[in-house]
Short mmCIF file of C-alpha atoms and ligand atoms in Angstrom, two decimals:
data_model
loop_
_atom_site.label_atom_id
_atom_site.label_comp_id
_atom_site.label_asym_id
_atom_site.label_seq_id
_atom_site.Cartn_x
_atom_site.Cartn_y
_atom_site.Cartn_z
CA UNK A 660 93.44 -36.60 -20.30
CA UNK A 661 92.62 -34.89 -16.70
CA UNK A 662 89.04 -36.32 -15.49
CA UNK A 663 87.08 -33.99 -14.20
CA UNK A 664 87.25 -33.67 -11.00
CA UNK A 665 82.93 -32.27 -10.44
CA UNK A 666 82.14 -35.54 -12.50
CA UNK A 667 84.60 -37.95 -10.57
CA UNK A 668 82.80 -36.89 -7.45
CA UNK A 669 78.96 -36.90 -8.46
CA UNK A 670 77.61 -39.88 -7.94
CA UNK A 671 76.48 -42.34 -11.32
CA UNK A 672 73.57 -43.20 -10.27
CA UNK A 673 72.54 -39.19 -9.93
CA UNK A 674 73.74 -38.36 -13.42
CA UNK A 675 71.59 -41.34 -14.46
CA UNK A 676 68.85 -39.63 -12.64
CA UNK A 677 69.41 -36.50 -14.43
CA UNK A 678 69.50 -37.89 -17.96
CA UNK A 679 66.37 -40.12 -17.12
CA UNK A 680 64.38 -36.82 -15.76
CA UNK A 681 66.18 -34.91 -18.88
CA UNK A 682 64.90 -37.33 -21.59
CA UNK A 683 61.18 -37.63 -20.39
CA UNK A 684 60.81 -33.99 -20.32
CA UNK A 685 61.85 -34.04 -23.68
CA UNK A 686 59.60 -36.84 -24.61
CA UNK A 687 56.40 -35.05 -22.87
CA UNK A 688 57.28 -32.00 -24.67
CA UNK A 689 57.14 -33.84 -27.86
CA UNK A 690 60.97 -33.12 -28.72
CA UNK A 691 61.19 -37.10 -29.98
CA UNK A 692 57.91 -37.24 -32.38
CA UNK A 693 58.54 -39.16 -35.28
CA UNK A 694 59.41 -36.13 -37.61
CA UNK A 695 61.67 -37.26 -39.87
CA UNK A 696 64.33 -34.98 -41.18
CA UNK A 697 67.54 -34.52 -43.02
CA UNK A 698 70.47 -32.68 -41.41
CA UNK A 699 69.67 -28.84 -42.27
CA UNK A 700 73.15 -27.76 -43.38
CA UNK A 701 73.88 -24.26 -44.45
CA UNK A 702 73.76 -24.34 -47.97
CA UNK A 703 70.20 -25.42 -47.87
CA UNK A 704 69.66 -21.92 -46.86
CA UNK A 705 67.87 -21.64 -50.86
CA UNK A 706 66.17 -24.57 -50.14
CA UNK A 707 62.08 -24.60 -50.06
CA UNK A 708 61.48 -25.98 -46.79
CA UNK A 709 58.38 -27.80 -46.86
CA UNK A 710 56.67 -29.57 -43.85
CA UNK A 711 54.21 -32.35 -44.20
CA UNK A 712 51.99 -34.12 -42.05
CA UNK A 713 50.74 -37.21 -43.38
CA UNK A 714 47.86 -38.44 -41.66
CA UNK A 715 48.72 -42.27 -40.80
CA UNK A 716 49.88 -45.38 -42.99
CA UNK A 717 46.60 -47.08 -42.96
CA UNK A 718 46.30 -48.55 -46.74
CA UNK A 719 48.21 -49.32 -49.59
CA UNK A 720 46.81 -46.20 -51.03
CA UNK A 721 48.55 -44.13 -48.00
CA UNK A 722 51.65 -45.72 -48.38
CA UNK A 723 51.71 -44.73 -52.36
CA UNK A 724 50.68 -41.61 -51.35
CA UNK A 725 53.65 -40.74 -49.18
CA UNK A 726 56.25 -42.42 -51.53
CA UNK A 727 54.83 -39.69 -54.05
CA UNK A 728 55.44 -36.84 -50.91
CA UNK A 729 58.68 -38.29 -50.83
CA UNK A 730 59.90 -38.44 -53.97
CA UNK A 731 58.97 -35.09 -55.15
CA UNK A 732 60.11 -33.02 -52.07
CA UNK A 733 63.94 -34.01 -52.57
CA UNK A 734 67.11 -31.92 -52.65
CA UNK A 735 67.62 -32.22 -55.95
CA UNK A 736 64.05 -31.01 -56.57
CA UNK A 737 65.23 -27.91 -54.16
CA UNK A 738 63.20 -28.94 -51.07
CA UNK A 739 64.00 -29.40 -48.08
CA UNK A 740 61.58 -31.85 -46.58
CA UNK A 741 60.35 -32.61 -43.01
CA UNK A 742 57.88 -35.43 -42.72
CA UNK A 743 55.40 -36.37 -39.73
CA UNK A 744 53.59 -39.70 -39.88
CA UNK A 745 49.99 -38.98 -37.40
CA UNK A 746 49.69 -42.09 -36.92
CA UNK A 747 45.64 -41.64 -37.82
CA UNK A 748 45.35 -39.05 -34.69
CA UNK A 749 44.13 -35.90 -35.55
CA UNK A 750 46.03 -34.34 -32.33
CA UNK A 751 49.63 -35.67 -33.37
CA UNK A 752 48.80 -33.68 -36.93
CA UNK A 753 47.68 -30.40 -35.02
CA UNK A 754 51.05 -31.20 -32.99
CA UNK A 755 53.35 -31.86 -36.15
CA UNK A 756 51.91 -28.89 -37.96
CA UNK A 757 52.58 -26.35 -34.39
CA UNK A 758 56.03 -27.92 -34.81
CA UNK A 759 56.22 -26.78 -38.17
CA UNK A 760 55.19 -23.34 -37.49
CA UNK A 761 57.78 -22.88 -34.69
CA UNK A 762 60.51 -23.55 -37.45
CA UNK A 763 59.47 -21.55 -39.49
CA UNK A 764 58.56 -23.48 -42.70
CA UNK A 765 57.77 -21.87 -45.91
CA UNK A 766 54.76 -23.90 -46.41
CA UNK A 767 52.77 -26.48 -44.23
CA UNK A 768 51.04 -29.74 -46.62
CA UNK A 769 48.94 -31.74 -44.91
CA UNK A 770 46.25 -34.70 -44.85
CA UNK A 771 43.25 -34.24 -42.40
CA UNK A 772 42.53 -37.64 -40.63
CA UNK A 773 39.01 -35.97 -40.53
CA UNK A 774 37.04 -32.86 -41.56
CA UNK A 775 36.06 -30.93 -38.91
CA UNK A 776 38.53 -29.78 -35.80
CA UNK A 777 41.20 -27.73 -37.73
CA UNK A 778 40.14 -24.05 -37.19
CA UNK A 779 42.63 -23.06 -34.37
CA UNK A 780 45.92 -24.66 -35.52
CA UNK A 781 45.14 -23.19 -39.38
CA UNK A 782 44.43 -19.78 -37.69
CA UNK A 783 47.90 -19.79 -35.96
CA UNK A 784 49.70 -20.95 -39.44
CA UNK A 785 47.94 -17.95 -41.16
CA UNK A 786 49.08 -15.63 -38.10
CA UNK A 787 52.31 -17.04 -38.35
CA UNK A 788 52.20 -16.05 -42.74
CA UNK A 789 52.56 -20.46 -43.39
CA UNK A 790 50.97 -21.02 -46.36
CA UNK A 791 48.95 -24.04 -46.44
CA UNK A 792 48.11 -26.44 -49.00
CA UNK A 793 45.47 -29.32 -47.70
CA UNK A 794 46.61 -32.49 -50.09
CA UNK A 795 44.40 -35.66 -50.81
CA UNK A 796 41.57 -35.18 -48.05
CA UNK A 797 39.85 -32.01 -47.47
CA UNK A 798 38.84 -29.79 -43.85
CA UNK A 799 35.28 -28.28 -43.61
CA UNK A 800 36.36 -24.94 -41.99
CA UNK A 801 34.07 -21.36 -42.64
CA UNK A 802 37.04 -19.18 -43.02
CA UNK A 803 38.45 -20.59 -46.44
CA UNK A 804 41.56 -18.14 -46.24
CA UNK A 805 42.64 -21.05 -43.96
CA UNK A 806 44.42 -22.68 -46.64
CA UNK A 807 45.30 -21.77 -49.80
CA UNK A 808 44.44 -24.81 -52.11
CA UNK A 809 43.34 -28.53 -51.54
CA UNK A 810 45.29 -31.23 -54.17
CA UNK A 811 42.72 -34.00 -54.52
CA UNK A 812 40.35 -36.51 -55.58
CA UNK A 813 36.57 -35.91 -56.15
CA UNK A 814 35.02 -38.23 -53.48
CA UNK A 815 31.77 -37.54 -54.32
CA UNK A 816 32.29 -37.98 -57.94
CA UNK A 817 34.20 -41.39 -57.56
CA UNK A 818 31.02 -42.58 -55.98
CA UNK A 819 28.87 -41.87 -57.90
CA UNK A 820 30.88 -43.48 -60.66
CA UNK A 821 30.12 -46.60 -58.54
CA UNK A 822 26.73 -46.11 -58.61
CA UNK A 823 26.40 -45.72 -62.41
CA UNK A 824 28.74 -48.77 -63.03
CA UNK A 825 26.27 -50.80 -60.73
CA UNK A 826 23.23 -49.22 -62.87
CA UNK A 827 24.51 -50.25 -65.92
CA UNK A 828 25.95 -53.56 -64.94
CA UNK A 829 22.30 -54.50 -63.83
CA UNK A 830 21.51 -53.43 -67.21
CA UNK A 831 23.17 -55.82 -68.77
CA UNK A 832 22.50 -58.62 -66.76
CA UNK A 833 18.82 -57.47 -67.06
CA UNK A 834 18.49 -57.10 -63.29
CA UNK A 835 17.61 -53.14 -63.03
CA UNK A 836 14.16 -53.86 -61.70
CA UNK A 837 15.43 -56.56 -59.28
CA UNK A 838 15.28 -56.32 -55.69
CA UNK A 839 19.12 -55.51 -55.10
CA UNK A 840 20.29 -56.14 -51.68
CA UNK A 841 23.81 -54.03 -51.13
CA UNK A 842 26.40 -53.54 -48.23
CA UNK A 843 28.04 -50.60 -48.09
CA UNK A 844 31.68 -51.20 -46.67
CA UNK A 845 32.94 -47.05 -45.55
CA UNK A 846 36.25 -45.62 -44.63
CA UNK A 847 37.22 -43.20 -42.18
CA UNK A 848 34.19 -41.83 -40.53
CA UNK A 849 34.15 -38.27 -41.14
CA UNK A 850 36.84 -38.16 -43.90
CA UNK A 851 36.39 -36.40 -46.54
CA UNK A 852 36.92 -39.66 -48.48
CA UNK A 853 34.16 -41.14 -46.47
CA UNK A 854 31.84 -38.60 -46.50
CA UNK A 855 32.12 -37.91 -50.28
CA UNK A 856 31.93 -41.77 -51.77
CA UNK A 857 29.12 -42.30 -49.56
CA UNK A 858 27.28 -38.57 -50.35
CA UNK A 859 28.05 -39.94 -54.14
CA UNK A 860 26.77 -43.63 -54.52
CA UNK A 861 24.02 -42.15 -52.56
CA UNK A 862 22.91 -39.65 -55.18
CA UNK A 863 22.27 -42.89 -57.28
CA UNK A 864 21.12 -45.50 -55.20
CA UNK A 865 18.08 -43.03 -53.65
CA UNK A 866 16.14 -43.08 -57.69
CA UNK A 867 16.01 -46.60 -57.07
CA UNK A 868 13.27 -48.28 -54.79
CA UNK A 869 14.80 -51.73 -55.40
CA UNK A 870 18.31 -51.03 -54.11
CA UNK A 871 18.12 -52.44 -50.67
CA UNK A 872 20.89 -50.78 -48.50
CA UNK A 873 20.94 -53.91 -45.85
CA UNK A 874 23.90 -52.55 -44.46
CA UNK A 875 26.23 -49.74 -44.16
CA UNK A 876 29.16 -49.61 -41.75
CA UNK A 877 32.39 -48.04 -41.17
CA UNK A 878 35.91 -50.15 -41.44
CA UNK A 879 38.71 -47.17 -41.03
CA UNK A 880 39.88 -48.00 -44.90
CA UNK A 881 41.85 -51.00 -43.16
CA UNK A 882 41.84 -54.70 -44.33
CA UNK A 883 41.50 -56.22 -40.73
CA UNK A 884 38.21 -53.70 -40.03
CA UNK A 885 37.18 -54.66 -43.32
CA UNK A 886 36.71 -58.21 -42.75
CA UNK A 887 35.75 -58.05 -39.31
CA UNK A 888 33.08 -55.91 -40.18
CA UNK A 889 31.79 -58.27 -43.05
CA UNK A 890 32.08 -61.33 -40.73
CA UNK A 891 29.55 -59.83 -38.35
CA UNK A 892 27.40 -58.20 -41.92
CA UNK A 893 27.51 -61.97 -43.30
CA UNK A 894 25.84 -63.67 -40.06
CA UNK A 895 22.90 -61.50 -40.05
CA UNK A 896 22.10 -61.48 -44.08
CA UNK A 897 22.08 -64.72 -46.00
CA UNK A 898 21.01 -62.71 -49.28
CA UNK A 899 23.40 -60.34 -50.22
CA UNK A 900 23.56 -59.21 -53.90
CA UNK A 901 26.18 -56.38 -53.77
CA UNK A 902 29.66 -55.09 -51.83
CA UNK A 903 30.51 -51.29 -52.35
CA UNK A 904 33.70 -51.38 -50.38
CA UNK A 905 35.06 -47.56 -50.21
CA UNK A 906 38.80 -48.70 -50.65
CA UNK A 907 40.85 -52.27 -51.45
CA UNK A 908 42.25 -52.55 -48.05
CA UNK A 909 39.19 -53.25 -46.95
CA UNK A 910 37.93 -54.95 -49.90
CA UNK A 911 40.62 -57.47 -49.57
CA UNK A 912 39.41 -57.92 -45.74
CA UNK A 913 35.92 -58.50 -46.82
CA UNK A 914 36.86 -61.00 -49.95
CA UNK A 915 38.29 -63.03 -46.95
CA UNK A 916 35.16 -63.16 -44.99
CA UNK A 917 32.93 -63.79 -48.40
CA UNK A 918 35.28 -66.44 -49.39
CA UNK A 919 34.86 -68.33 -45.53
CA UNK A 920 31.28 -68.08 -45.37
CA UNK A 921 31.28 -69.93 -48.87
CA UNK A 922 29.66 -67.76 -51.05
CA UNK A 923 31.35 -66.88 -53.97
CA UNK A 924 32.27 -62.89 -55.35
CA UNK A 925 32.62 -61.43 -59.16
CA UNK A 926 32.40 -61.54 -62.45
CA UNK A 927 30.95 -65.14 -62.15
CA UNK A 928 30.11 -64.99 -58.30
CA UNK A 929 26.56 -64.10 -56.32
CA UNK A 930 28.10 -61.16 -54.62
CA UNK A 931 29.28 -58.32 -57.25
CA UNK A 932 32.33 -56.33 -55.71
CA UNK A 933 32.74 -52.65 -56.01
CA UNK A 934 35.89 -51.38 -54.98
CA UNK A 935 37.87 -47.80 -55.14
CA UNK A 936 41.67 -46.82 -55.50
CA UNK A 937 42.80 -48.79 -57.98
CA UNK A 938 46.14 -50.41 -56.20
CA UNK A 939 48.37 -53.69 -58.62
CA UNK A 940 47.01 -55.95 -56.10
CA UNK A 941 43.42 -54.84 -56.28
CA UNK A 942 43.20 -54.28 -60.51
CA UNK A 943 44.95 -57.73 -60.57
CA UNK A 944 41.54 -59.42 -59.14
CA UNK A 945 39.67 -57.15 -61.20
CA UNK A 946 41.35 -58.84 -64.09
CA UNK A 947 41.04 -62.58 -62.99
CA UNK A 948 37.06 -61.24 -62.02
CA UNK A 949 37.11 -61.30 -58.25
CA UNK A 950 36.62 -57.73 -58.31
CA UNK A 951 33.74 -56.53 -60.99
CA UNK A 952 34.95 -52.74 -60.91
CA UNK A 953 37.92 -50.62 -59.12
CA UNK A 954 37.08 -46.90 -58.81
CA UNK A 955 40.51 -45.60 -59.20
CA UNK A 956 41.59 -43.00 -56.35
CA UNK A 957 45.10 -41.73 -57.62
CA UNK A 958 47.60 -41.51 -55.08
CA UNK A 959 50.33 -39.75 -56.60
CA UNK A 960 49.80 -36.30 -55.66
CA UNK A 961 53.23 -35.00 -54.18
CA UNK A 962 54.23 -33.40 -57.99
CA UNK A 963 51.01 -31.51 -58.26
CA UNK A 964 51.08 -30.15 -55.12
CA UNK A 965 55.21 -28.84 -55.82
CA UNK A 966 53.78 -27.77 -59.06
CA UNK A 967 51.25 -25.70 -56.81
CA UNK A 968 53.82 -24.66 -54.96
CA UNK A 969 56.05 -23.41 -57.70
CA UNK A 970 53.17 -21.36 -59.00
CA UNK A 971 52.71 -19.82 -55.37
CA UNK A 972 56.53 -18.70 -55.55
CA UNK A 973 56.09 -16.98 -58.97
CA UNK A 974 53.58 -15.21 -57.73
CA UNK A 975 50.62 -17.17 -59.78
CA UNK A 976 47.33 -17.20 -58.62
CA UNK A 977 46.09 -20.78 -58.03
CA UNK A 978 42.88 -22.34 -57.70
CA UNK A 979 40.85 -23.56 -54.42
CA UNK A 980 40.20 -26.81 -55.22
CA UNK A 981 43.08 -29.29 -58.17
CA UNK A 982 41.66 -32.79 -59.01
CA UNK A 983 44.27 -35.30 -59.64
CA UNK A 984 43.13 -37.88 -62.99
CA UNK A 985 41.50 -40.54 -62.20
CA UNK A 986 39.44 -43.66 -64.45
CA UNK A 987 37.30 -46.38 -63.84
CA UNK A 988 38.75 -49.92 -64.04
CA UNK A 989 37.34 -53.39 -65.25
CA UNK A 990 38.31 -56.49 -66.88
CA UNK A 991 37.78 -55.01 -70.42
CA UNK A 992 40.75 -52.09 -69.54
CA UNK A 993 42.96 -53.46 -66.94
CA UNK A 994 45.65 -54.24 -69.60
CA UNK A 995 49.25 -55.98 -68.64
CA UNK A 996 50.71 -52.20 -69.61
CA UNK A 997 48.12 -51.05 -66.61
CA UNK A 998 49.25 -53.38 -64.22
CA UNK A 999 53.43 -53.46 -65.37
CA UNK A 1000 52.99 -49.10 -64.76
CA UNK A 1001 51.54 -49.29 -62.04
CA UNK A 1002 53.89 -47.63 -59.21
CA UNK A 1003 51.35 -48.55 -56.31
C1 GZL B 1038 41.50 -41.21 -50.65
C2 GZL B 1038 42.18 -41.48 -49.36
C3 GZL B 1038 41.72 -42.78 -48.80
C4 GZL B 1038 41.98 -43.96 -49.71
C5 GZL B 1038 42.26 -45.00 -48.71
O1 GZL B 1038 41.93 -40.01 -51.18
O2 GZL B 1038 41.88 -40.47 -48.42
O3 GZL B 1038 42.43 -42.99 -47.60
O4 GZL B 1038 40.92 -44.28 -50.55
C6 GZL B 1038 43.12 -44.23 -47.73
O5 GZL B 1038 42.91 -46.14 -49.20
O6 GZL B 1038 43.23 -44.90 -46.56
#
């Protein structure tokens, strides 16, 4: 086959130039993000091309989460899926979601990292006709025509739950007028996760004077934050009655830290543990009685928000705000059924 002759005479090491100049311009304008897609071939054309922007891969939870995105947003479910993993950066999800509305998605789902900072990048989805359906985590914007539904969990309901399970477990062991000394463990600060558990368990814990809050500190909903923040909580407190740990990742950090500095958690232990999601690993310690109560957080959220979805393209009016089922979990329910169904 004839060489060409413009190549044969241009130096390598200029073409190498080229392709090295080529390639970072294409990185800095974001062309290689981690969006993951199928090949769009033409007879997807029928196809409901959804794009979602999942906020990180923080927690067991998240990682449920996303198989659910995953596993409802298939072909054969007539999607056609493109997937951004922020990495827990709010600007890579304003970035996925801008990449979104240049292709021209039929709808945008997405996780906020955090609450607030969403305005401009919603306002430019409406102006570009993107529905927008906020799933798992809420945004706290004035203009609620900035997306059309949020698919959920009621934060501030699952903490309160934690603080009426610690009411009546104190109850029962006839502690309620007992000085109780507590450490709050929280997620995310200024997630809507965060905000509501705390906002809930706090609604409880202020009509009692002998709940001692010693402690309340953020650990990003990761196990490694979770126990590095209860190393530092454990030096300065020998007397600590109660954990509230806002999800298991960092539950199971902070059972590590307990468990070094020799004091002993649960059913049986001198620190009761209050935890929230609900993952196998988590509800199996709740059934040996390392962990006195999981707040369940469910995860699997990608079929109600295509059910949303399919309601939107038959025209249906749908609601503001869907909350996914949830329960509360302890020894006396967390049955081997629970734990063999249990997909996360
Ligand atoms: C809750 C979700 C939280 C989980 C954590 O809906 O936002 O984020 O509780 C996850 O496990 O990291």
């Amino acid at each position: 086959m004839k060489q060409s002759t413009r190549i044969n005479k241009i130096p390598v090491i200029f073409l190498a130039a080229v392709l090295f100049v080529m390639l970072m311009s294409g990185w800095a304008l974001g062309m290689f993000t981690d969006i993951e897609e199928e090949p769009y071939v033409s007879e997807d054309a029928d196809r409901i091309v959804v794009g979602v922007s999942q906020l990180g891969s923080e927690s067991m939870w998240r990682t449920a989460n996303t198989e659910s995105v995953q596993n409802t947003f298939t072909q054969q479910n007539g999607y056609f899926l493109i997937f951004n993993n922020a990495r827990q950066k709010q600007e890579n999800q304003i970035k996925a979601i801008r990449s979104f509305i240049s292709q021209r998605v039929d709808y945008i789902v997405f996780s906020p990292v955090v609450e607030t900072g969403w305005e401009t990048v919603l306002q430019e989805a409406k102006e570009a006709g993107i529905p927008v359906i906020l799933m798992d985590r809420n945004v706290d914007v004035k203009d609620k025509s900035l997306y059309v539904t949020c698919v959920g969990s009621d934060f501030v309901k699952e903490g309160e739950k934690a603080g009426r399970w610690l009411e009546n477990d104190l109850k029962r062991s006839g502690r309620q007028d007992s000085e109780i000394n507590i450490v709050l463990l929280k997620g995310t600060e200024g997630s809507s996760s965060q905000i509501g558990r705390t906002k809930g368990f706090f609604e409880v814990a202020q009509t009692h004077d002998n709940w001692n809050i010693l402690a309340q500190e953020y650990a990003d909903f990761t196990s490694a934050k979770g126990r590095e923040v209860m190393e530092s909580i454990l030096k300065k407190y020998s007397q600590i009655d109660v954990v509230v740990s806002q999800n298991d990742d960092m539950t199971f950090g902070a059972l590590e830290a307990i468990s070094e500095s020799g004091r002993s958690v649960g059913v049986e232990g001198d620190i009761t543990v209050i935890s929230v999601d609900g993952t196998h690993e988590a509800l199996s310690m709740v059934a040996d009685g390392i962990i006195n109560v999981d707040i369940e957080c469910n995860p699997n959220q990608g079929e109600y928000v295509s059910d949303v979805i399919r309601m939107l393209e038959s025209g249906e009016k749908v609601e503001k705000q869907y909350y996914v089922d949830e329960d509360v979990f302890t020894a006396d329910n967390v049955t081997e059924s629970v734990l063999s169904e249990r997909n996360y």
